[in-house]
C-alpha positions as protocol buffer text, in pm:
chain_id: "A"
residue {
  index: 1
  type: MET
  ca { x: 1361 y: 421 z: -819 }
}
residue {
  index: 2
  type: GLN
  ca { x: 1367 y: 61 z: -932 }
}
residue {
  index: 3
  type: SER
  ca { x: 1231 y: -128 z: -1229 }
}
residue {
  index: 4
  type: ASP
  ca { x: 961 y: -386 z: -1175 }
}
residue {
  index: 5
  type: GLN
  ca { x: 1086 y: -720 z: -1306 }
}
residue {
  index: 6
  type: THR
  ca { x: 739 y: -833 z: -1416 }
}
residue {
  index: 7
  type: ASP
  ca { x: 682 y: -536 z: -1646 }
}
residue {
  index: 8
  type: PRO
  ca { x: 984 y: -374 z: -1809 }
}
residue {
  index: 9
  type: ALA
  ca { x: 777 y: -60 z: -1878 }
}
residue {
  index: 10
  type: ALA
  ca { x: 699 y: -12 z: -1507 }
}
residue {
  index: 11
  type: ARG
  ca { x: 883 y: 232 z: -1285 }
}
residue {
  index: 12
  type: GLU
  ca { x: 870 y: 234 z: -907 }
}
residue {
  index: 13
  type: CYS
  ca { x: 956 y: 457 z: -616 }
}
residue {
  index: 14
  type: ALA
  ca { x: 928 y: 325 z: -260 }
}
residue {
  index: 15
  type: LEU
  ca { x: 966 y: 502 z: 75 }
}
residue {
  index: 16
  type: GLU
  ca { x: 947 y: 389 z: 438 }
}
residue {
  index: 17
  type: LEU
  ca { x: 843 y: 626 z: 715 }
}
residue {
  index: 18
  type: GLU
  ca { x: 655 y: 690 z: 1034 }
}
residue {
  index: 19
  type: ALA
  ca { x: 330 y: 869 z: 958 }
}
residue {
  index: 20
  type: HIS
  ca { x: 373 y: 1181 z: 1169 }
}
residue {
  index: 21
  type: PRO
  ca { x: 239 y: 1517 z: 1045 }
}
residue {
  index: 22
  type: TYR
  ca { x: 583 y: 1664 z: 963 }
}
residue {
  index: 23
  type: ARG
  ca { x: 677 y: 1350 z: 767 }
}
residue {
  index: 24
  type: ILE
  ca { x: 352 y: 1361 z: 570 }
}
residue {
  index: 25
  type: GLN
  ca { x: 450 y: 1702 z: 428 }
}
residue {
  index: 26
  type: GLN
  ca { x: 795 y: 1566 z: 336 }
}
residue {
  index: 27
  type: ILE
  ca { x: 640 y: 1269 z: 158 }
}
residue {
  index: 28
  type: ARG
  ca { x: 408 y: 1504 z: -35 }
}
residue {
  index: 29
  type: ARG
  ca { x: 714 y: 1695 z: -158 }
}
residue {
  index: 30
  type: ILE
  ca { x: 897 y: 1374 z: -249 }
}
residue {
  index: 31
  type: VAL
  ca { x: 596 y: 1236 z: -438 }
}
residue {
  index: 32
  type: SER
  ca { x: 552 y: 1567 z: -622 }
}
residue {
  index: 33
  type: ALA
  ca { x: 920 y: 1573 z: -719 }
}
residue {
  index: 34
  type: GLN
  ca { x: 908 y: 1211 z: -840 }
}
residue {
  index: 35
  type: LEU
  ca { x: 602 y: 1277 z: -1055 }
}
residue {
  index: 36
  type: ARG
  ca { x: 766 y: 1585 z: -1205 }
}
residue {
  index: 37
  type: TYR
  ca { x: 1076 y: 1374 z: -1277 }
}
residue {
  index: 38
  type: TRP
  ca { x: 849 y: 1125 z: -1456 }
}
residue {
  index: 39
  type: ARG
  ca { x: 692 y: 1422 z: -1642 }
}
residue {
  index: 40
  type: LEU
  ca { x: 351 y: 1365 z: -1484 }
}
residue {
  index: 41
  type: GLU
  ca { x: 281 y: 1721 z: -1372 }
}
residue {
  index: 42
  type: PRO
  ca { x: -96 y: 1684 z: -1436 }
}
residue {
  index: 43
  type: LEU
  ca { x: -112 y: 1415 z: -1163 }
}
residue {
  index: 44
  type: VAL
  ca { x: 82 y: 1601 z: -892 }
}
residue {
  index: 45
  type: ASP
  ca { x: -214 y: 1764 z: -715 }
}
residue {
  index: 46
  type: ALA
  ca { x: -434 y: 1455 z: -707 }
}
residue {
  index: 47
  type: ALA
  ca { x: -149 y: 1225 z: -603 }
}
residue {
  index: 48
  type: SER
  ca { x: -26 y: 1464 z: -332 }
}
residue {
  index: 49
  type: THR
  ca { x: -375 y: 1508 z: -189 }
}
residue {
  index: 50
  type: GLY
  ca { x: -446 y: 1136 z: -201 }
}
residue {
  index: 51
  type: ILE
  ca { x: -118 y: 1039 z: -35 }
}
residue {
  index: 52
  type: SER
  ca { x: -175 y: 1300 z: 236 }
}
residue {
  index: 53
  type: GLU
  ca { x: -516 y: 1154 z: 316 }
}
residue {
  index: 54
  type: LEU
  ca { x: -389 y: 794 z: 327 }
}
residue {
  index: 55
  type: LEU
  ca { x: -94 y: 889 z: 550 }
}
residue {
  index: 56
  type: ALA
  ca { x: -321 y: 1094 z: 777 }
}
residue {
  index: 57
  type: ASN
  ca { x: -535 y: 781 z: 819 }
}
residue {
  index: 58
  type: VAL
  ca { x: -226 y: 583 z: 920 }
}
residue {
  index: 59
  type: HIS
  ca { x: -134 y: 855 z: 1168 }
}
residue {
  index: 60
  type: ARG
  ca { x: -484 y: 869 z: 1314 }
}
residue {
  index: 61
  type: HIS
  ca { x: -594 y: 504 z: 1308 }
}
residue {
  index: 62
  type: ALA
  ca { x: -306 y: 256 z: 1262 }
}
residue {
  index: 63
  type: ARG
  ca { x: -214 y: 32 z: 1552 }
}
residue {
  index: 64
  type: PRO
  ca { x: 23 y: -61 z: 1706 }
}
residue {
  index: 65
  type: ASP
  ca { x: 269 y: 178 z: 1540 }
}
residue {
  index: 66
  type: LYS
  ca { x: 278 y: 445 z: 1272 }
}
residue {
  index: 67
  type: ARG
  ca { x: 539 y: 276 z: 1051 }
}
residue {
  index: 68
  type: CYS
  ca { x: 430 y: 248 z: 692 }
}
residue {
  index: 69
  type: SER
  ca { x: 559 y: 238 z: 339 }
}
residue {
  index: 70
  type: VAL
  ca { x: 459 y: 433 z: 30 }
}
residue {
  index: 71
  type: LYS
  ca { x: 502 y: 289 z: -317 }
}
residue {
  index: 72
  type: LEU
  ca { x: 445 y: 462 z: -649 }
}
residue {
  index: 73
  type: THR
  ca { x: 417 y: 234 z: -952 }
}
residue {
  index: 74
  type: LEU
  ca { x: 407 y: 388 z: -1297 }
}
residue {
  index: 75
  type: LEU
  ca { x: 278 y: 177 z: -1584 }
}
residue {
  index: 76
  type: PRO
  ca { x: 219 y: 297 z: -1941 }
}
residue {
  index: 77
  type: ASP
  ca { x: -148 y: 375 z: -1872 }
}
residue {
  index: 78
  type: ARG
  ca { x: -167 y: 449 z: -1497 }
}
residue {
  index: 79
  type: LEU
  ca { x: -1 y: 551 z: -1173 }
}
residue {
  index: 80
  type: THR
  ca { x: -73 y: 345 z: -862 }
}
residue {
  index: 81
  type: VAL
  ca { x: -5 y: 496 z: -520 }
}
residue {
  index: 82
  type: ALA
  ca { x: -6 y: 247 z: -231 }
}
residue {
  index: 83
  type: VAL
  ca { x: 38 y: 287 z: 144 }
}
residue {
  index: 84
  type: ALA
  ca { x: 104 y: -23 z: 355 }
}
residue {
  index: 85
  type: ASP
  ca { x: 86 y: -33 z: 735 }
}
residue {
  index: 86
  type: SER
  ca { x: 78 y: -300 z: 1006 }
}
residue {
  index: 87
  type: ASP
  ca { x: -286 y: -248 z: 1113 }
}
residue {
  index: 88
  type: PRO
  ca { x: -514 y: -513 z: 955 }
}
residue {
  index: 89
  type: ARG
  ca { x: -833 y: -308 z: 1004 }
}
residue {
  index: 90
  type: LEU
  ca { x: -966 y: -200 z: 666 }
}
residue {
  index: 91
  type: PRO
  ca { x: -1076 y: 159 z: 607 }
}
residue {
  index: 92
  type: HIS
  ca { x: -1413 y: 244 z: 459 }
}
residue {
  index: 93
  type: VAL
  ca { x: -1588 y: 554 z: 332 }
}
residue {
  index: 94
  type: GLN
  ca { x: -1811 y: 686 z: 606 }
}
residue {
  index: 95
  type: PRO
  ca { x: -2132 y: 884 z: 573 }
}
residue {
  index: 96
  type: MET
  ca { x: -2045 y: 1244 z: 649 }
}
residue {
  index: 97
  type: GLU
  ca { x: -2229 y: 1494 z: 858 }
}
residue {
  index: 98
  type: PRO
  ca { x: -2225 y: 1839 z: 694 }
}
residue {
  index: 99
  type: THR
  ca { x: -2060 y: 1993 z: 1000 }
}
residue {
  index: 100
  type: ALA
  ca { x: -1809 y: 1713 z: 1067 }
}
residue {
  index: 101
  type: THR
  ca { x: -1444 y: 1817 z: 1077 }
}
residue {
  index: 102
  type: THR
  ca { x: -1306 y: 1468 z: 1009 }
}
residue {
  index: 103
  type: GLY
  ca { x: -1400 y: 1160 z: 811 }
}
residue {
  index: 104
  type: ARG
  ca { x: -1376 y: 1302 z: 458 }
}
residue {
  index: 105
  type: GLY
  ca { x: -1036 y: 1156 z: 361 }
}
residue {
  index: 106
  type: LEU
  ca { x: -1142 y: 844 z: 172 }
}
residue {
  index: 107
  type: ALA
  ca { x: -1432 y: 1027 z: 10 }
}
residue {
  index: 108
  type: MET
  ca { x: -1180 y: 1280 z: -122 }
}
residue {
  index: 109
  type: VAL
  ca { x: -952 y: 1004 z: -247 }
}
residue {
  index: 110
  type: GLU
  ca { x: -1249 y: 837 z: -416 }
}
residue {
  index: 111
  type: ALA
  ca { x: -1344 y: 1166 z: -585 }
}
residue {
  index: 112
  type: LEU
  ca { x: -989 y: 1240 z: -705 }
}
residue {
  index: 113
  type: CYS
  ca { x: -886 y: 903 z: -842 }
}
residue {
  index: 114
  type: ASP
  ca { x: -990 y: 655 z: -1107 }
}
residue {
  index: 115
  type: GLY
  ca { x: -1016 y: 371 z: -856 }
}
residue {
  index: 116
  type: TRP
  ca { x: -906 y: 273 z: -507 }
}
residue {
  index: 117
  type: GLY
  ca { x: -908 y: -30 z: -284 }
}
residue {
  index: 118
  type: THR
  ca { x: -752 y: -224 z: 0 }
}
residue {
  index: 119
  type: ASP
  ca { x: -565 y: -550 z: 27 }
}
residue {
  index: 120
  type: LEU
  ca { x: -490 y: -746 z: 343 }
}
residue {
  index: 121
  type: LEU
  ca { x: -129 y: -856 z: 386 }
}
residue {
  index: 122
  type: PRO
  ca { x: -65 y: -1225 z: 461 }
}
residue {
  index: 123
  type: ASP
  ca { x: -59 y: -1349 z: 821 }
}
residue {
  index: 124
  type: ASP
  ca { x: -248 y: -1045 z: 959 }
}
residue {
  index: 125
  type: ASP
  ca { x: 60 y: -832 z: 899 }
}
residue {
  index: 126
  type: GLY
  ca { x: -149 y: -532 z: 800 }
}
residue {
  index: 127
  type: LYS
  ca { x: -300 y: -388 z: 487 }
}
residue {
  index: 128
  type: VAL
  ca { x: -231 y: -190 z: 175 }
}
residue {
  index: 129
  type: VAL
  ca { x: -458 y: 98 z: 75 }
}
residue {
  index: 130
  type: TRP
  ca { x: -408 y: 210 z: -284 }
}
residue {
  index: 131
  type: PHE
  ca { x: -548 y: 440 z: -549 }
}
residue {
  index: 132
  type: VAL
  ca { x: -501 y: 465 z: -923 }
}
residue {
  index: 133
  type: LEU
  ca { x: -471 y: 773 z: -1141 }
}
residue {
  index: 134
  type: ARG
  ca { x: -503 y: 737 z: -1516 }
}
residue {
  index: 135
  type: ARG
  ca { x: -188 y: 855 z: -1690 }
}
residue {
  index: 136
  type: PRO
  ca { x: -257 y: 1154 z: -1915 }
}
residue {
  index: 137
  type: GLY
  ca { x: -233 y: 1088 z: -2287 }
}
residue {
  index: 138
  type: PRO
  ca { x: 16 y: 1263 z: -2508 }
}
residue {
  index: 139
  type: VAL
  ca { x: -57 y: 1623 z: -2593 }
}
residue {
  index: 140
  type: PRO
  ca { x: -166 y: 1633 z: -2958 }
}
residue {
  index: 141
  type: THR
  ca { x: 54 y: 1821 z: -3199 }
}
residue {
  index: 142
  type: LEU
  ca { x: -131 y: 2088 z: -3389 }
}
residue {
  index: 143
  type: VAL
  ca { x: -91 y: 2048 z: -3763 }
}
residue {
  index: 144
  type: PRO
  ca { x: -197 y: 2326 z: -3998 }
}
residue {
  index: 145
  type: LEU
  ca { x: -490 y: 2232 z: -4217 }
}
residue {
  index: 146
  type: ARG
  ca { x: -337 y: 2393 z: -4521 }
}
residue {
  index: 147
  type: THR
  ca { x: -19 y: 2575 z: -4603 }
}
residue {
  index: 148
  type: THR
  ca { x: 44 y: 2814 z: -4883 }
}
residue {
  index: 149
  type: SER
  ca { x: 361 y: 2864 z: -5077 }
}
residue {
  index: 150
  type: THR
  ca { x: 259 y: 3204 z: -5202 }
}
residue {
  index: 151
  type: PRO
  ca { x: 305 y: 3501 z: -4973 }
}
residue {
  index: 152
  type: VAL
  ca { x: -11 y: 3638 z: -4817 }
}
residue {
  index: 153
  type: GLU
  ca { x: -82 y: 3992 z: -4919 }
}
residue {
  index: 154
  type: GLU
  ca { x: -106 y: 4250 z: -4642 }
}
residue {
  index: 155
  type: PRO
  ca { x: -474 y: 4344 z: -4707 }
}
residue {
  index: 156
  type: ALA
  ca { x: -582 y: 3979 z: -4704 }
}
residue {
  index: 157
  type: LEU
  ca { x: -404 y: 3926 z: -4373 }
}
residue {
  index: 158
  type: ARG
  ca { x: -576 y: 4229 z: -4215 }
}
residue {
  index: 159
  type: GLU
  ca { x: -914 y: 4100 z: -4337 }
}
residue {
  index: 160
  type: ARG
  ca { x: -854 y: 3756 z: -4178 }
}
residue {
  index: 161
  type: LEU
  ca { x: -747 y: 3915 z: -3851 }
}
residue {
  index: 162
  type: ALA
  ca { x: -1061 y: 4132 z: -3850 }
}
residue {
  index: 163
  type: VAL
  ca { x: -1281 y: 3826 z: -3906 }
}
residue {
  index: 164
  type: ALA
  ca { x: -1100 y: 3632 z: -3633 }
}
residue {
  index: 165
  type: ALA
  ca { x: -1136 y: 3922 z: -3389 }
}
residue {
  index: 166
  type: SER
  ca { x: -1506 y: 3956 z: -3459 }
}
residue {
  index: 167
  type: VAL
  ca { x: -1562 y: 3586 z: -3392 }
}
residue {
  index: 168
  type: ALA
  ca { x: -1374 y: 3601 z: -3062 }
}
């Protein structure tokens, strides 16, 4: 994990790999562990699914090789997951046949994330496919509406519990 020099609040994690099926599962576990380390448990499922789909696309479509890199960038308001490979052909969401067994990956990524896109690398060196997940806000702390300094009598407590039970 390294800090981004342009934004001191940013955190990064970068990995290099060959996109083979057994490596995709390893990367899912690494991404999940990193997000838990960053205390982003609510994003684990979406990020793991999205990264699996992007890496599966590299495995299936990238030419000439399956080498790629994965980069997670955490900013105060969002997580960006990016996969770079050496194939300059850009992916696109395809219309799906109801019985098709492939071709749903980018549609799934689009449905899971808050935004996605592609960028060509300079000199036809490939592309980067990325998606963004909004970082969850802080969990609000529950504050009692009113506190009492006098002890609650037992009959009053039973009456409140009966009312609460009847509402539920």
